[in-house]
Tab-separated table of C-alpha atoms and ligand atoms in Angstrom:
chain	number	residue	atom	x	y	z
A	1133	MET	CA	102.168	93.425	174.153
A	1134	LEU	CA	104.756	95.608	175.730
A	1135	ARG	CA	102.510	98.259	177.635
A	1136	GLU	CA	105.545	99.825	178.842
A	1137	ASN	CA	106.306	101.056	175.287
A	1138	ILE	CA	103.211	103.108	175.077
A	1139	PRO	CA	103.499	106.637	176.511
A	1140	ASP	CA	100.898	108.408	178.160
A	1141	LEU	CA	98.141	108.473	175.466
A	1142	SER	CA	96.498	111.743	176.961
A	1143	THR	CA	99.318	113.732	175.558
A	1144	PHE	CA	98.856	112.428	172.031
A	1145	VAL	CA	95.432	114.072	171.393
A	1146	GLU	CA	94.579	117.603	171.589
A	1147	PRO	CA	91.203	119.026	170.725
A	1148	ASP	CA	92.579	120.414	167.359
A	1149	ARG	CA	95.590	118.120	166.729
A	1150	VAL	CA	96.862	114.692	167.081
A	1151	ARG	CA	100.342	113.298	167.285
A	1152	ARG	CA	101.600	111.121	164.273
A	1153	GLU	CA	102.510	108.093	166.205
A	1154	VAL	CA	98.642	107.570	166.809
A	1155	TYR	CA	98.612	106.555	163.082
A	1156	THR	CA	102.068	104.764	162.863
A	1157	GLU	CA	103.059	102.923	166.258
A	1158	ARG	CA	102.367	99.193	166.293
A	1159	ALA	CA	101.973	99.206	170.069
A	1160	ILE	CA	99.196	101.774	169.822
A	1161	PHE	CA	97.428	99.839	166.956
A	1162	GLU	CA	97.392	96.805	169.214
A	1163	LEU	CA	95.805	98.743	171.955
A	1164	GLU	CA	93.402	100.099	169.577
A	1165	MET	CA	92.152	96.740	168.493
A	1166	GLU	CA	91.873	95.531	172.125
A	1167	ARG	CA	90.028	98.867	173.366
A	1168	ILE	CA	88.041	99.770	170.435
A	1169	HIS	CA	87.481	97.312	167.600
A	1170	GLU	CA	87.277	94.248	169.916
A	1171	SER	CA	85.121	95.976	172.330
A	1172	VAL	CA	82.507	98.032	170.651
A	1173	TRP	CA	79.737	97.233	168.252
A	1174	ILE	CA	81.271	96.262	164.967
A	1175	TYR	CA	79.200	95.739	161.897
A	1176	CYS	CA	79.292	92.039	160.736
A	1177	GLY	CA	76.998	91.793	157.820
A	1178	HIS	CA	73.725	91.875	156.570
A	1179	GLU	CA	71.137	89.147	157.534
A	1180	SER	CA	70.416	88.563	153.659
A	1181	GLN	CA	73.999	87.202	153.434
A	1182	VAL	CA	73.095	83.997	155.263
A	1183	PRO	CA	69.513	83.351	153.956
A	1184	LYS	CA	69.414	79.687	154.592
A	1185	VAL	CA	70.024	77.579	157.783
A	1186	GLY	CA	73.635	76.695	158.048
A	1187	ASP	CA	74.694	79.479	155.744
A	1188	TYR	CA	77.861	81.256	157.032
A	1189	PHE	CA	79.854	84.263	156.228
A	1190	GLN	CA	83.494	84.886	157.550
A	1191	VAL	CA	83.883	88.362	159.054
A	1192	GLN	CA	87.061	90.063	160.702
A	1193	VAL	CA	86.140	91.765	164.023
A	1194	GLY	CA	89.344	93.554	165.356
A	1195	ARG	CA	91.844	90.854	164.956
A	1196	GLN	CA	89.501	87.865	165.444
A	1197	PRO	CA	88.289	85.671	162.591
A	1198	MET	CA	84.551	85.144	163.234
A	1199	LEU	CA	81.903	83.506	161.435
A	1200	MET	CA	78.112	84.882	161.025
A	1201	VAL	CA	75.831	81.951	160.701
A	1202	ARG	CA	72.124	81.271	160.560
A	1203	GLY	CA	70.887	78.562	162.870
A	1204	LYS	CA	67.792	76.139	162.637
A	1205	ASP	CA	65.863	78.791	164.854
A	1206	GLN	CA	66.546	81.325	161.996
A	1207	ARG	CA	68.643	83.470	164.547
A	1208	VAL	CA	71.927	84.834	163.121
A	1209	ARG	CA	74.894	84.301	165.521
A	1210	VAL	CA	78.406	85.240	165.439
A	1211	LEU	CA	81.076	82.604	166.576
A	1212	TYR	CA	84.769	82.467	166.637
A	1213	ASN	CA	86.091	80.694	163.426
A	1214	ARG	CA	87.930	78.165	165.706
A	1215	CYS	CA	87.623	74.716	166.898
A	1216	PRO	CA	87.938	74.117	170.644
A	1217	HIS	CA	89.746	70.916	170.089
A	1218	ARG	CA	93.082	71.915	168.887
A	1219	GLY	CA	92.275	75.337	167.366
A	1220	ASN	CA	91.791	74.253	163.694
A	1221	MET	CA	89.724	77.192	161.822
A	1222	MET	CA	86.295	75.725	161.249
A	1223	CYS	CA	85.700	77.183	158.125
A	1224	GLY	CA	88.327	77.759	155.341
A	1225	ASP	CA	85.956	79.127	152.739
A	1226	ARG	CA	84.909	82.930	153.060
A	1227	ASN	CA	81.141	81.888	152.945
A	1228	GLY	CA	79.323	78.837	152.276
A	1229	ASN	CA	76.767	76.324	153.880
A	1230	ALA	CA	77.630	74.150	156.824
A	1231	GLY	CA	75.060	71.532	155.986
A	1232	GLU	CA	73.199	70.190	159.169
A	1233	PHE	CA	76.164	71.006	161.424
A	1234	PHE	CA	79.861	72.399	161.613
A	1235	ARG	CA	82.322	69.495	161.094
A	1236	CYS	CA	85.933	70.259	161.921
A	1237	SER	CA	88.151	69.144	158.978
A	1238	TYR	CA	90.874	67.854	161.408
A	1239	HIS	CA	89.350	65.400	164.093
A	1240	ALA	CA	85.725	65.474	163.069
A	1241	TRP	CA	84.462	67.128	166.213
A	1242	THR	CA	80.894	68.407	165.276
A	1243	PHE	CA	79.053	71.551	166.419
A	1244	HIS	CA	75.435	72.730	166.193
A	1245	HIS	CA	75.026	76.099	164.135
A	1246	ASP	CA	74.929	77.945	167.397
A	1247	GLY	CA	78.285	76.644	168.330
A	1248	LYS	CA	77.292	73.955	170.946
A	1249	LEU	CA	79.057	70.739	170.741
A	1250	ARG	CA	77.375	68.027	168.808
A	1251	SER	CA	79.500	65.101	168.949
A	1252	ILE	CA	83.283	63.807	169.262
A	1253	PRO	CA	84.434	60.479	167.461
A	1254	MET	CA	84.240	57.835	170.163
A	1255	MET	CA	83.410	60.338	172.778
A	1256	GLU	CA	82.641	57.731	175.561
A	1257	SER	CA	85.661	55.630	175.273
A	1258	GLY	CA	87.928	58.663	174.539
A	1259	TYR	CA	87.045	61.021	177.018
A	1260	ALA	CA	85.121	59.238	179.620
A	1261	GLY	CA	86.337	60.584	183.274
A	1262	THR	CA	88.157	63.641	181.450
A	1263	ARG	CA	87.035	67.332	181.809
A	1264	PHE	CA	86.089	67.257	178.084
A	1265	GLY	CA	82.518	66.528	176.770
A	1266	HIS	CA	79.114	67.963	176.450
A	1267	ASP	CA	79.061	69.621	179.855
A	1268	ASN	CA	82.061	71.684	179.433
A	1269	PRO	CA	81.616	75.028	177.545
A	1270	GLU	CA	85.055	75.054	176.434
A	1271	CYS	CA	84.217	72.141	174.077
A	1272	SER	CA	81.978	74.344	172.166
A	1273	MET	CA	82.676	77.042	169.554
A	1274	LYS	CA	83.103	80.377	171.415
A	1275	PRO	CA	80.312	82.943	170.653
A	1276	ALA	CA	80.843	86.787	170.352
A	1277	ALA	CA	79.820	88.011	173.696
A	1278	ARG	CA	77.078	90.068	172.113
A	1279	VAL	CA	75.148	90.166	168.797
A	1280	GLU	CA	72.459	92.363	167.852
A	1281	SER	CA	70.915	93.528	164.610
A	1282	TYR	CA	69.001	96.674	163.584
A	1283	ARG	CA	66.649	96.528	160.293
A	1284	GLY	CA	68.703	93.496	159.148
A	1285	PHE	CA	72.341	94.977	159.688
A	1286	VAL	CA	74.148	92.560	162.205
A	1287	PHE	CA	76.667	93.902	164.758
A	1288	GLY	CA	78.886	92.002	167.214
A	1289	SER	CA	80.739	93.027	170.167
A	1290	LEU	CA	83.363	91.102	171.895
A	1291	ALA	CA	82.780	92.646	175.197
A	1292	LYS	CA	80.119	91.544	177.397
A	1293	ASP	CA	79.697	95.075	178.775
A	1294	GLY	CA	78.816	98.277	177.160
A	1295	PRO	CA	75.891	100.139	175.676
A	1296	GLY	CA	73.304	98.176	173.857
A	1297	LEU	CA	73.276	98.377	170.144
A	1298	LEU	CA	70.636	101.031	169.812
A	1299	GLU	CA	72.095	103.313	172.380
A	1300	PHE	CA	75.394	102.964	170.629
A	1301	LEU	CA	74.188	103.803	167.166
A	1302	GLY	CA	71.941	106.610	168.453
A	1303	ALA	CA	71.161	109.266	165.785
A	1304	SER	CA	73.441	107.278	163.299
A	1305	ARG	CA	70.694	104.590	162.774
A	1306	VAL	CA	69.195	106.882	160.453
A	1307	ALA	CA	71.666	105.218	157.981
A	1308	PHE	CA	69.655	102.079	158.069
A	1309	ASP	CA	66.321	103.605	158.348
A	1310	ASP	CA	66.843	105.882	155.370
A	1311	MET	CA	68.310	102.947	153.389
A	1312	CYS	CA	65.441	100.672	154.372
A	1313	ASP	CA	62.761	103.424	154.198
A	1314	ARG	CA	63.572	103.936	150.569
A	1315	ALA	CA	62.419	100.334	149.755
A	1316	PRO	CA	58.860	99.815	149.036
A	1317	GLU	CA	58.925	96.750	151.119
A	1318	GLY	CA	60.764	98.595	153.914
A	1319	GLU	CA	63.773	96.268	153.621
A	1320	VAL	CA	67.019	95.902	151.599
A	1321	GLU	CA	68.866	92.845	150.291
A	1322	ILE	CA	72.411	92.602	150.138
A	1323	VAL	CA	74.185	92.029	146.616
A	1324	PRO	CA	76.148	89.187	147.792
A	1325	ASN	CA	79.562	90.051	146.826
A	1326	CYS	CA	81.662	92.936	147.630
A	1327	PHE	CA	84.930	94.603	146.416
A	1328	ARG	CA	87.885	94.121	148.854
A	1329	VAL	CA	90.642	96.696	148.844
A	1330	ILE	CA	93.644	96.787	151.023
A	1331	GLN	CA	94.763	100.286	151.670
A	1332	HIS	CA	98.373	100.937	152.651
A	1333	SER	CA	97.644	103.286	155.352
A	1334	ASN	CA	96.088	103.447	158.804
A	1335	TRP	CA	92.565	102.663	159.280
A	1336	LYS	CA	91.682	106.250	160.690
A	1337	ILE	CA	93.012	107.921	157.544
A	1338	PHE	CA	90.187	106.410	155.751
A	1339	LEU	CA	87.511	107.157	158.209
A	1340	GLU	CA	88.742	110.783	158.313
A	1341	ASN	CA	88.204	111.165	154.771
A	1342	GLN	CA	84.631	109.991	154.706
A	1343	LEU	CA	83.252	113.343	156.000
A	1344	ASP	CA	86.148	115.510	154.728
A	1345	ALA	CA	83.942	117.865	152.711
A	1346	LEU	CA	86.891	119.807	151.528
A	1347	HIS	CA	88.699	117.264	149.660
A	1348	PRO	CA	86.111	116.119	146.886
A	1349	SER	CA	86.398	119.265	144.797
A	1350	VAL	CA	90.385	118.994	144.972
A	1351	VAL	CA	90.944	115.426	144.822
A	1352	HIS	CA	88.187	114.427	142.410
A	1353	GLN	CA	88.180	117.508	140.284
A	1354	SER	CA	89.988	115.936	137.293
A	1355	THR	CA	87.505	112.970	137.200
A	1356	GLY	CA	84.581	115.335	137.582
A	1357	ARG	CA	85.867	117.728	134.867
A	1358	ALA	CA	86.211	114.913	132.300
A	1359	ALA	CA	82.870	113.578	133.235
A	1360	HIS	CA	81.363	116.815	132.913
A	1361	GLU	CA	82.805	117.495	129.210
A	1362	VAL	CA	81.118	114.167	128.178
A	1363	GLU	CA	78.004	114.879	129.959
A	1364	LYS	CA	77.657	118.174	128.186
A	1365	LEU	CA	78.236	116.814	125.012
A	1366	ILE	CA	75.583	114.052	125.472
A	1367	GLU	CA	73.140	116.762	126.628
A	1368	LYS	CA	73.857	118.804	123.516
A	1369	LYS	CA	73.014	115.593	121.281
A	1370	THR	CA	70.168	114.131	123.086
A	1371	GLY	CA	68.813	116.864	125.294
A	1372	SER	CA	69.695	114.921	128.633
A	1373	ALA	CA	72.445	112.588	129.878
A	1374	PRO	CA	72.094	109.750	132.294
A	1375	LEU	CA	71.984	110.323	135.988
A	1376	SER	CA	75.300	108.238	136.125
A	1377	TYR	CA	77.237	111.157	134.548
A	1378	HIS	CA	76.098	113.561	137.133
A	1379	MET	CA	77.441	111.130	139.718
A	1380	LEU	CA	80.843	112.056	138.554
A	1381	SER	CA	80.541	115.538	137.261
A	1382	ALA	CA	78.995	116.806	140.460
A	1383	PHE	CA	82.839	116.500	141.630
A	1384	ALA	CA	83.654	119.221	139.380
A	1385	THR	CA	80.363	121.329	139.302
A	1386	VAL	CA	79.994	121.566	143.060
A	1387	THR	CA	82.741	123.821	143.572
A	1388	ILE	CA	84.941	123.919	146.736
A	1389	ASP	CA	83.167	126.970	148.202
A	1390	GLN	CA	79.801	125.144	147.650
A	1391	TRP	CA	81.087	122.334	150.004
A	1392	ASP	CA	80.922	124.730	152.718
A	1393	ASN	CA	76.987	124.766	152.363
A	1394	PHE	CA	76.888	121.239	153.430
A	1395	GLN	CA	76.766	120.536	157.063
A	1396	THR	CA	78.067	117.888	159.699
A	1397	LEU	CA	76.479	116.757	162.680
A	1398	ASN	CA	78.875	115.074	165.274
A	1399	TYR	CA	77.589	112.752	167.814
A	1400	PRO	CA	78.709	110.676	170.936
A	1401	TYR	CA	80.758	107.501	170.255
A	1402	GLY	CA	82.456	109.256	167.220
A	1403	HIS	CA	79.547	109.015	164.881
A	1404	CYS	CA	78.964	111.669	162.199
A	1405	ILE	CA	76.442	112.810	159.560
A	1406	LEU	CA	77.043	114.901	156.594
A	1407	THR	CA	73.863	116.377	155.315
A	1408	GLY	CA	73.653	117.330	151.678
A	1409	TYR	CA	70.897	116.378	149.038
A	1410	MET	CA	72.170	113.840	146.349
A	1411	GLY	CA	70.039	115.039	143.525
A	1412	LEU	CA	68.100	111.655	143.104
A	1413	ARG	CA	64.772	113.110	142.052
A	1414	PRO	CA	65.042	113.872	138.395
A	1415	LYS	CA	61.899	113.720	136.469
A	1416	ASP	CA	62.996	110.759	134.182
A	1417	PRO	CA	60.447	107.713	133.631
A	1418	ASP	CA	62.462	105.435	135.883
A	1419	THR	CA	62.229	107.868	139.007
A	1420	LEU	CA	58.556	108.480	138.217
A	1421	ALA	CA	57.844	104.769	138.171
A	1422	TYR	CA	59.756	104.326	141.327
A	1423	GLU	CA	57.791	107.009	142.977
A	1424	ALA	CA	54.469	105.591	141.919
A	1425	VAL	CA	55.485	102.255	143.687
A	1426	MET	CA	56.619	104.187	146.796
A	1427	GLN	CA	53.436	106.248	146.802
A	1428	LYS	CA	51.426	102.987	146.783
A	1429	ALA	CA	53.454	101.476	149.349
A	1430	TYR	CA	53.482	104.515	151.818
A	1431	GLY	CA	50.968	107.178	150.859
A	1432	LYS	CA	52.114	110.495	149.451
A	1433	LYS	CA	53.007	112.335	152.732
A	1434	ARG	CA	55.236	109.546	154.124
A	1435	MET	CA	56.825	109.239	150.794
A	1436	GLU	CA	57.797	112.865	150.662
A	1437	GLU	CA	59.217	112.563	154.234
A	1438	ILE	CA	61.293	109.464	153.196
A	1439	PHE	CA	62.564	111.223	150.022
A	1440	GLY	CA	63.074	114.417	151.986
A	1441	VAL	CA	65.636	112.810	154.495
A	1442	ASN	CA	68.788	114.912	153.844
A	1443	ILE	CA	71.850	112.725	154.123
A	1444	HIS	CA	74.955	112.415	151.998
A	1445	HIS	CA	76.767	110.215	154.285
A	1446	VAL	CA	76.876	108.530	157.812
A	1447	LEU	CA	79.915	107.369	159.543
A	1448	ILE	CA	79.354	105.005	162.399
A	1449	TYR	CA	82.654	105.010	164.110
A	1450	PRO	CA	85.075	102.872	164.240
A	1451	GLY	CA	84.189	100.974	161.210
A	1452	LEU	CA	81.414	101.862	159.014
A	1453	SER	CA	80.610	104.386	156.184
A	1454	VAL	CA	77.359	104.318	154.830
A	1455	GLN	CA	75.838	106.289	151.998
A	1456	SER	CA	72.140	105.454	152.518
A	1457	PRO	CA	70.463	107.296	149.514
A	1458	LEU	CA	72.271	105.172	147.074
A	1459	GLN	CA	72.519	101.996	149.292
A	1460	GLN	CA	76.148	101.748	149.818
A	1461	LEU	CA	78.252	100.737	152.617
A	1462	ARG	CA	81.998	100.441	153.272
A	1463	ALA	CA	83.050	98.306	156.229
A	1464	VAL	CA	86.517	99.032	157.632
A	1465	ARG	CA	88.788	95.933	158.771
A	1466	PRO	CA	92.130	97.084	160.164
A	1467	LEU	CA	94.720	94.453	159.440
A	1468	GLY	CA	97.914	96.254	160.746
A	1469	VAL	CA	99.150	99.690	161.777
A	1470	ASP	CA	99.652	100.483	158.041
A	1471	ARG	CA	97.336	98.039	156.300
A	1472	THR	CA	93.434	98.378	156.115
A	1473	LEU	CA	90.907	96.169	154.400
A	1474	THR	CA	87.734	97.837	153.099
A	1475	GLU	CA	84.686	95.984	152.059
A	1476	ILE	CA	82.521	97.829	149.697
A	1477	TRP	CA	78.864	96.637	149.474
A	1478	HIS	CA	75.678	97.592	147.956
A	1479	PHE	CA	72.144	96.690	148.510
A	1480	ARG	CA	68.712	96.358	146.465
A	1481	LEU	CA	65.775	98.117	147.473
A	1482	LYS	CA	63.243	95.290	148.067
A	1483	GLY	CA	60.198	95.979	145.826
A	1484	ALA	CA	61.747	98.744	143.832
A	1485	PRO	CA	62.114	98.726	140.013
A	1486	GLU	CA	65.160	97.311	138.347
A	1487	PRO	CA	66.353	100.660	136.984
A	1488	ILE	CA	66.677	102.066	140.600
A	1489	TYR	CA	68.956	99.257	141.511
A	1490	ARG	CA	70.999	99.960	138.185
A	1491	ARG	CA	71.377	103.472	139.682
A	1492	SER	CA	72.852	102.184	142.785
A	1493	LEU	CA	75.111	99.780	140.857
A	1494	ALA	CA	76.244	102.697	138.831
A	1495	TYR	CA	77.292	104.646	141.813
A	1496	TYR	CA	79.026	101.633	143.159
A	1497	ASN	CA	81.082	101.100	140.170
A	1498	LEU	CA	81.716	104.859	139.376
A	1499	VAL	CA	82.573	106.177	142.836
A	1500	ASN	CA	83.137	103.715	145.326
A	1501	SER	CA	84.630	100.667	143.308
A	1502	PRO	CA	88.469	99.923	142.920
A	1503	SER	CA	88.017	100.407	139.307
A	1504	THR	CA	86.980	104.090	139.332
A	1505	LEU	CA	89.584	107.063	139.396
A	1506	ILE	CA	87.509	108.529	142.206
A	1507	ASN	CA	88.532	105.638	144.558
A	1508	ALA	CA	92.068	105.520	143.287
A	1509	ASP	CA	92.644	109.207	143.839
A	1510	ASP	CA	91.560	108.835	147.511
A	1511	LEU	CA	93.663	105.785	147.988
A	1512	GLU	CA	96.888	107.523	146.542
A	1513	ASN	CA	96.276	110.233	149.123
A	1514	PHE	CA	95.580	107.744	152.100
A	1515	TRP	CA	99.049	106.134	151.158
A	1516	LYS	CA	100.870	109.409	150.815
A	1517	CYS	CA	99.510	110.274	154.222
A	1518	HIS	CA	100.802	107.323	155.825
A	1519	GLN	CA	104.291	107.891	154.185
A	1520	GLY	CA	104.387	111.376	155.365
A	1521	LEU	CA	103.360	110.422	158.841
A	1522	SER	CA	106.025	107.844	159.017
A	1523	SER	CA	108.629	110.542	158.457
A	1524	ASP	CA	110.210	112.900	160.854
A	1525	GLY	CA	108.979	116.010	158.940
A	1526	GLY	CA	106.561	116.968	161.719
A	1527	ASP	CA	105.065	115.855	164.860
A	1528	TRP	CA	101.292	116.696	164.431
A	1529	VAL	CA	98.234	116.050	162.322
A	1530	SER	CA	96.094	119.252	162.217
A	1531	PHE	CA	92.331	119.134	162.639
A	1532	GLY	CA	92.037	122.962	163.275
A	1533	ARG	CA	89.608	124.078	160.401
A	1534	HIS	CA	86.827	125.832	161.964
A	1535	PHE	CA	87.954	124.977	165.351
A	1536	GLY	CA	86.214	126.914	168.131
A	1537	ARG	CA	83.338	127.856	166.020
A	1538	ASP	CA	81.214	124.460	166.112
A	1539	LEU	CA	77.878	124.633	168.041
A	1540	GLU	CA	77.279	122.206	170.729
A	1541	LYS	CA	73.725	121.274	171.572
A	1542	ASP	CA	72.688	118.354	173.900
A	1543	GLY	CA	75.915	116.626	173.155
A	1544	VAL	CA	75.794	117.044	169.453
A	1545	VAL	CA	78.323	119.166	167.703
A	1546	GLU	CA	76.879	121.033	164.615
A	1547	THR	CA	79.039	122.821	162.142
A	1548	GLN	CA	77.652	126.357	161.759
A	1549	PRO	CA	76.238	127.630	158.318
A	1550	ASN	CA	78.625	127.909	155.714
A	1551	MET	CA	81.176	125.943	157.616
A	1552	GLY	CA	80.381	122.388	156.113
A	1553	THR	CA	84.210	121.864	155.488
A	1554	SER	CA	84.804	121.999	159.242
A	1555	GLU	CA	87.294	119.312	160.434
A	1556	ALA	CA	84.767	118.853	163.377
A	1557	PRO	CA	84.114	115.144	162.260
A	1558	MET	CA	87.848	114.481	162.586
A	1559	ARG	CA	87.925	116.064	165.986
A	1560	ASN	CA	84.854	114.105	167.114
A	1561	GLN	CA	86.326	110.824	166.006
A	1562	MET	CA	89.344	111.546	168.051
A	1563	LYS	CA	87.409	112.596	170.988
A	1564	ALA	CA	85.729	109.076	170.985
A	1565	TRP	CA	89.205	107.441	170.330
A	1566	THR	CA	90.626	109.237	173.489
A	1567	LYS	CA	87.816	108.038	175.665
A	1568	TYR	CA	87.996	104.428	174.349
A	1569	MET	CA	91.814	104.398	174.817
A	1570	ALA	CA	91.540	105.595	178.292
A	1571	LYS	CA	89.656	102.665	179.497
A	1572	ALA	CA	91.551	100.603	182.146
B	29	LIG	S1	91.059	70.695	165.795
B	29	LIG	FE1	89.054	70.373	165.267
B	29	LIG	S2	88.547	68.372	165.768
B	29	LIG	FE2	90.570	68.419	166.122
B	30	LIG	FE1	87.358	110.973	148.099
């Protein structure tokens, strides 16, 4: 990459605004991949995606095609999806089972599930006296520099140095605690397929939208109003409407000023939490049956603590957006300066009754999937933002809402009461970005 093409990045970010080139310059994108996505902890997947020995799942970490694989020792590892012989991709399928070992489809070098070389055809006659063979680590599949998991969620880092996963996650680990604690068995299981959406916009535009509490009642108002009309009709006829209508009508019934009642908490490394109760404890028979199972598993006091966790959304910078109360997760995989893949996953609460899973599935389909207008309306804005930022119509992106009014305590930036629509999360993300990008 031509580093001389990159101007001094410190002049690109001010506390309340960012230059447009940060979203549109290819050279800056390449540097972001190197210094952010291929350096920090990136979510690879959930352990339940690879339940059996030899199971693998492809995952993109920064620009690197990787494989998450379960070994004979039950450990989940992350390896580069590349044969050390002549560079062939080891697994062409998105996921599958390697069998007893990986076998390259080109010249049949084989590898254990931990990536170590197992055999080369006619190795003795072909390689005796050469540098190639079992003793040379370059003849094995290369592992990610670091792999750690937290409550079944596997992260990889391609840099050998840096904070450990727990330190990196900090307070944002509540995303996984909240999700798992809501399961009577204390664990979740992934629904082993996801929606994949390619957004025609820079990866940061998606992340900045996740905790943007001002946009929902604008962007999603039309969908919310239509759903609310139907919800009212059903209520009139039957006395109550299914919770799934509420998932959509809330975009209209929670008005723009009410979003200010939410609060954001902004943490080191760019992570942020949006608080706000999601209305998940109606008194319907399904919820009551679930509460009974939870009370049996945890006792009343602990159950109330679990259900009382006040989270709407957790953003784990730079690649994960989690809605733990409804077991949803979106992973961001940047493909290019103006192309971003999002993987949209959801989970089952182990031990919870089936209707509670159906609730998660309803939210997945109605709010987060590519088939809903909620998602489509967001995507349209992301694309339009990228188009506008590619023009000469202005140099800056503004993050000035409630700037200077946030409260800072022990490194955590809290929005003040009735300032939930503050652009503090965007400022916090760019603060982390600036730190990462300044690394030598
Ligand atoms: S490229 Fe894999 S064995 Fe030759
Ligand atoms: Fe949205």
